[in-house]
Tab-separated table of C-alpha atoms in Angstrom:
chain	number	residue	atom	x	y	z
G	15	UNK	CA	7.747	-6.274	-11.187
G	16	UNK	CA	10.386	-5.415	-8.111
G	17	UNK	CA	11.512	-8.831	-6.060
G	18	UNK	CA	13.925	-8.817	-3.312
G	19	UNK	CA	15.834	-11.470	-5.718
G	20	UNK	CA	16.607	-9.233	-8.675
G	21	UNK	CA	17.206	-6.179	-5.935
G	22	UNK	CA	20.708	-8.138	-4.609
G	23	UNK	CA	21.222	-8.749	-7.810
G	24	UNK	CA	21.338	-5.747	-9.848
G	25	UNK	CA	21.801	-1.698	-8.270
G	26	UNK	CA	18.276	0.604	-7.897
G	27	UNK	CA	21.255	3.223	-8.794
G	28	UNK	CA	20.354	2.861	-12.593
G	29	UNK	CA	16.192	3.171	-11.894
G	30	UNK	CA	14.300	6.060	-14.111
G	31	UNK	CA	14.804	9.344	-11.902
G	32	UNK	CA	12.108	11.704	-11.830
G	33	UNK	CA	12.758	13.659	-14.383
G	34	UNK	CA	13.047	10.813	-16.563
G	35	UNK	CA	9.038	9.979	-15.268
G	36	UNK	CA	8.173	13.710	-15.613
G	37	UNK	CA	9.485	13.472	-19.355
G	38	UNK	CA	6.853	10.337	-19.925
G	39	UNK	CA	4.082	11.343	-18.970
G	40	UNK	CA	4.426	14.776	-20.545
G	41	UNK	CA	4.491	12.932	-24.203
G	42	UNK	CA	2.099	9.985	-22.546
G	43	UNK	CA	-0.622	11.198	-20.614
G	44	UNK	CA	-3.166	8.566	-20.596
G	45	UNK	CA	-0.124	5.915	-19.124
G	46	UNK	CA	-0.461	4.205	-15.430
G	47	UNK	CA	2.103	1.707	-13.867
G	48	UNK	CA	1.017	-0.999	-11.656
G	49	UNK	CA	3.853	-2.473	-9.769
G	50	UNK	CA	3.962	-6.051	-8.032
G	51	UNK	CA	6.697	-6.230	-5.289
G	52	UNK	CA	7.724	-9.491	-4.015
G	53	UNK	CA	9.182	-9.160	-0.345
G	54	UNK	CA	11.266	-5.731	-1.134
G	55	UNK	CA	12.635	-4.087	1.803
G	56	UNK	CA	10.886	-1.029	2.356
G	57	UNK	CA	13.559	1.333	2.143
G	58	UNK	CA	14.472	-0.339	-1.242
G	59	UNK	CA	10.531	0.858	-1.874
G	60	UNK	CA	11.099	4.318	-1.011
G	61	UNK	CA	14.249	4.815	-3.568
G	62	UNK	CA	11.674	3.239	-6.482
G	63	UNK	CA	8.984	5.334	-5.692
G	64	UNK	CA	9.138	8.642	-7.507
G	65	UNK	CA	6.341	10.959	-7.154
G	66	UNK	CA	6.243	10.962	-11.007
G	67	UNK	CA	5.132	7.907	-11.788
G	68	UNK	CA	1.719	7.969	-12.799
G	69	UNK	CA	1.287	4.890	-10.406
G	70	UNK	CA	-2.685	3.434	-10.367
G	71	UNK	CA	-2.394	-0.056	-9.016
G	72	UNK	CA	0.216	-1.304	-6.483
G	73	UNK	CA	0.302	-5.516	-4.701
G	74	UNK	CA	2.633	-5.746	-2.388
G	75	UNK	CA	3.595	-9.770	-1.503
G	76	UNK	CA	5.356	-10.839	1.306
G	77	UNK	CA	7.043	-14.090	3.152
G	78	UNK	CA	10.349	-12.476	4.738
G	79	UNK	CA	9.791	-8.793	4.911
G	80	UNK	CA	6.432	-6.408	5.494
G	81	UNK	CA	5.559	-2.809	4.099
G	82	UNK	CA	6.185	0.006	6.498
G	83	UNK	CA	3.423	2.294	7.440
G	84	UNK	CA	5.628	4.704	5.946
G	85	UNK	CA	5.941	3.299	2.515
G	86	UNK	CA	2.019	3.426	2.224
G	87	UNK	CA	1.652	6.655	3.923
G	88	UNK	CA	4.311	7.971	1.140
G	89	UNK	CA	2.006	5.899	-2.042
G	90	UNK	CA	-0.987	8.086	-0.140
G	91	UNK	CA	0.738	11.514	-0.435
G	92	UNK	CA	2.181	10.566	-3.937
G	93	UNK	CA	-0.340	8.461	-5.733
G	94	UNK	CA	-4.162	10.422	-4.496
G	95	UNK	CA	-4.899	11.258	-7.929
G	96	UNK	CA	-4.146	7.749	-10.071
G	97	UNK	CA	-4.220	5.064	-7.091
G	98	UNK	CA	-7.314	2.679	-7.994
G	99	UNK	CA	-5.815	-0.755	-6.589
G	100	UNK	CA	-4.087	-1.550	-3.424
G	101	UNK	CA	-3.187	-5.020	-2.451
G	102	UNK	CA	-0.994	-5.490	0.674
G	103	UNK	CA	-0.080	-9.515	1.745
G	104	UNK	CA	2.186	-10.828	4.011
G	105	UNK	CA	2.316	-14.438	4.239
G	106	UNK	CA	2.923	-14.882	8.056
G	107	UNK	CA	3.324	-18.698	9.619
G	108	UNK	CA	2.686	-17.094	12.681
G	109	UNK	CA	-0.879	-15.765	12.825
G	110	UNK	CA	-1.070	-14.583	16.215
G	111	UNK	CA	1.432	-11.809	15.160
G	112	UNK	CA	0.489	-9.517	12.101
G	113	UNK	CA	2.533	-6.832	12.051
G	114	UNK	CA	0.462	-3.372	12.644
G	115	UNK	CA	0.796	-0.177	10.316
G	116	UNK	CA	-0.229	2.230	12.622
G	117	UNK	CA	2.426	3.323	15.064
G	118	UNK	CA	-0.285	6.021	16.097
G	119	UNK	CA	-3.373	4.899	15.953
G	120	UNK	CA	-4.649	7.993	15.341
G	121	UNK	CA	-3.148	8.562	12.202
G	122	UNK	CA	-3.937	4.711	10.541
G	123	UNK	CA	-1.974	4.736	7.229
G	124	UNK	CA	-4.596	2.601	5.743
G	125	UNK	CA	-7.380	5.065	6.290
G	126	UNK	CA	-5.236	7.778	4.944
G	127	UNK	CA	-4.701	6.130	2.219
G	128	UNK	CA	-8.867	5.549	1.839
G	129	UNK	CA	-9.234	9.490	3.033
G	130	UNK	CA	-6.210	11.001	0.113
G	131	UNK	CA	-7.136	7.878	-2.655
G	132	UNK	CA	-10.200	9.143	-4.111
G	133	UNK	CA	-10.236	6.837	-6.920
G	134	UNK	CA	-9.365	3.575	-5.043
G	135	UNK	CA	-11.674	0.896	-5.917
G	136	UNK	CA	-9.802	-1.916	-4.661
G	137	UNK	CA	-8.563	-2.165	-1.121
G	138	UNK	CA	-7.400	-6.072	-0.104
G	139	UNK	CA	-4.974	-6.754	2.964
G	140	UNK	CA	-3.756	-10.260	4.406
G	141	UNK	CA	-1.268	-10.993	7.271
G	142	UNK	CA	-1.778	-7.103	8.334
G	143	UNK	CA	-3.598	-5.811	11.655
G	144	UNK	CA	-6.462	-3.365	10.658
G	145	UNK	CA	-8.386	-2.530	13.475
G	146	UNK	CA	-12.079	-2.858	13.025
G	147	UNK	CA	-13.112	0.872	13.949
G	148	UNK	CA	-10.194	1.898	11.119
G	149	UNK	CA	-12.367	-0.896	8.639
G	150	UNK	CA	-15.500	0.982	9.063
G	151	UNK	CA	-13.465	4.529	8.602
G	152	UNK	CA	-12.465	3.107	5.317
G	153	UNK	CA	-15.576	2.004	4.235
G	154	UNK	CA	-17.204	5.303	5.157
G	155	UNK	CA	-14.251	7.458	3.575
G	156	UNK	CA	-14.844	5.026	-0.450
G	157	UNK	CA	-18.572	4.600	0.438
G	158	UNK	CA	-19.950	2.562	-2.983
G	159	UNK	CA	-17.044	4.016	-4.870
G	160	UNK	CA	-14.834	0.978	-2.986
G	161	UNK	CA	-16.302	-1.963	-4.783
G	162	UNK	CA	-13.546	-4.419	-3.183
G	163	UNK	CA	-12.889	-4.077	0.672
G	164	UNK	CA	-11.233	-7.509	1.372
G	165	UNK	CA	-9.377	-8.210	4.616
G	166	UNK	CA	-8.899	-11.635	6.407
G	167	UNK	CA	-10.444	-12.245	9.207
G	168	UNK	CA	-7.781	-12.935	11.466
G	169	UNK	CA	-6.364	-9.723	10.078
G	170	UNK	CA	-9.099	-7.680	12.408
G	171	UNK	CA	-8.370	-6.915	15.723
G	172	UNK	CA	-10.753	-4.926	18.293
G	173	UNK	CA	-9.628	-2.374	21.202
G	174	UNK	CA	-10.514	-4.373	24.265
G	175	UNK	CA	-12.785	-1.164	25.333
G	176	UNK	CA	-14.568	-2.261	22.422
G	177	UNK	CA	-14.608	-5.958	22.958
G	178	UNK	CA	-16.434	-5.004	25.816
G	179	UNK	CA	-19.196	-2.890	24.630
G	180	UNK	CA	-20.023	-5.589	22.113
């Protein structure tokens, strides 16, 4: 459990380095981490995450700050082979203005994520932007292996070009 609270509070200079995650799962193969983060900065995010961890579950919760497309491009890169469980939530009061992952569209951290996470069963996001042509690459990229693809509705958003061909 990481909150923004306990970060101002106490150093991330004293976190488990690497080596120190490398030296776990060596003598504790069958161990996964899930990890709840309550509105941490996501450059506090990126010193936590070390590609050692045998990470399989991740929620991300939100009032004050949001997840960088980086952070969950990084959990993508780091996390393919144990990642069964991402939940990403902002709680937003204004919900005309959910912040967007994908700097370039082309490259939608989200559907990386669904393209690298072979194992992820569980993909929820709230008070995000996914666009609805990056839904459907998601849901193509899992197929039945996703058995929870749960996004709010005023979460999707449509490319006007294809407001118009509906």
């Amino acid at each position: 459990l990481v909150h923004s609270v306990s970060i101002m509070h106490k150093s991330l200079d004293n976190m488990p380095k690497d080596e120190n995650w490398q030296a776990l799962t060596r003598n504790s193969t069958n161990l996964r981490v899930y990890i709840m983060a309550f509105d941490v900065e996501s450059d506090d995010m990126l010193r936590i995450l070390k590609p050692s961890i045998p990470l399989e579950r991740i929620h991300f919760d939100s009032y004050v700050t949001c997840v960088s497309g980086a952070v969950v491009d990084l959990i993508s890169r780091q996390y393919d082979k144990f990642l069964t469980h991402f939940i990403l939530m902002n709680d937003v009061i204004d919900m005309s203005a959910f912040p967007d992952l994908s700097d370039n569209r082309n490259e939608d951290p989200l559907v990386l994520l669904a393209w690298r996470c072979t194992r992820l069963s569980l993909l929820a996001v709230h008070g995000y932007t996914v666009w609805a042509h990056n839904l459907i690459a998601i849901a193509r990229l899992r197929g039945s292996d996703l058995k929870v693809l749960e996004v709010t509705e005023e979460s999707i958003d449509f490319d006007q070009g294809e407001l118009a061909d509906q």
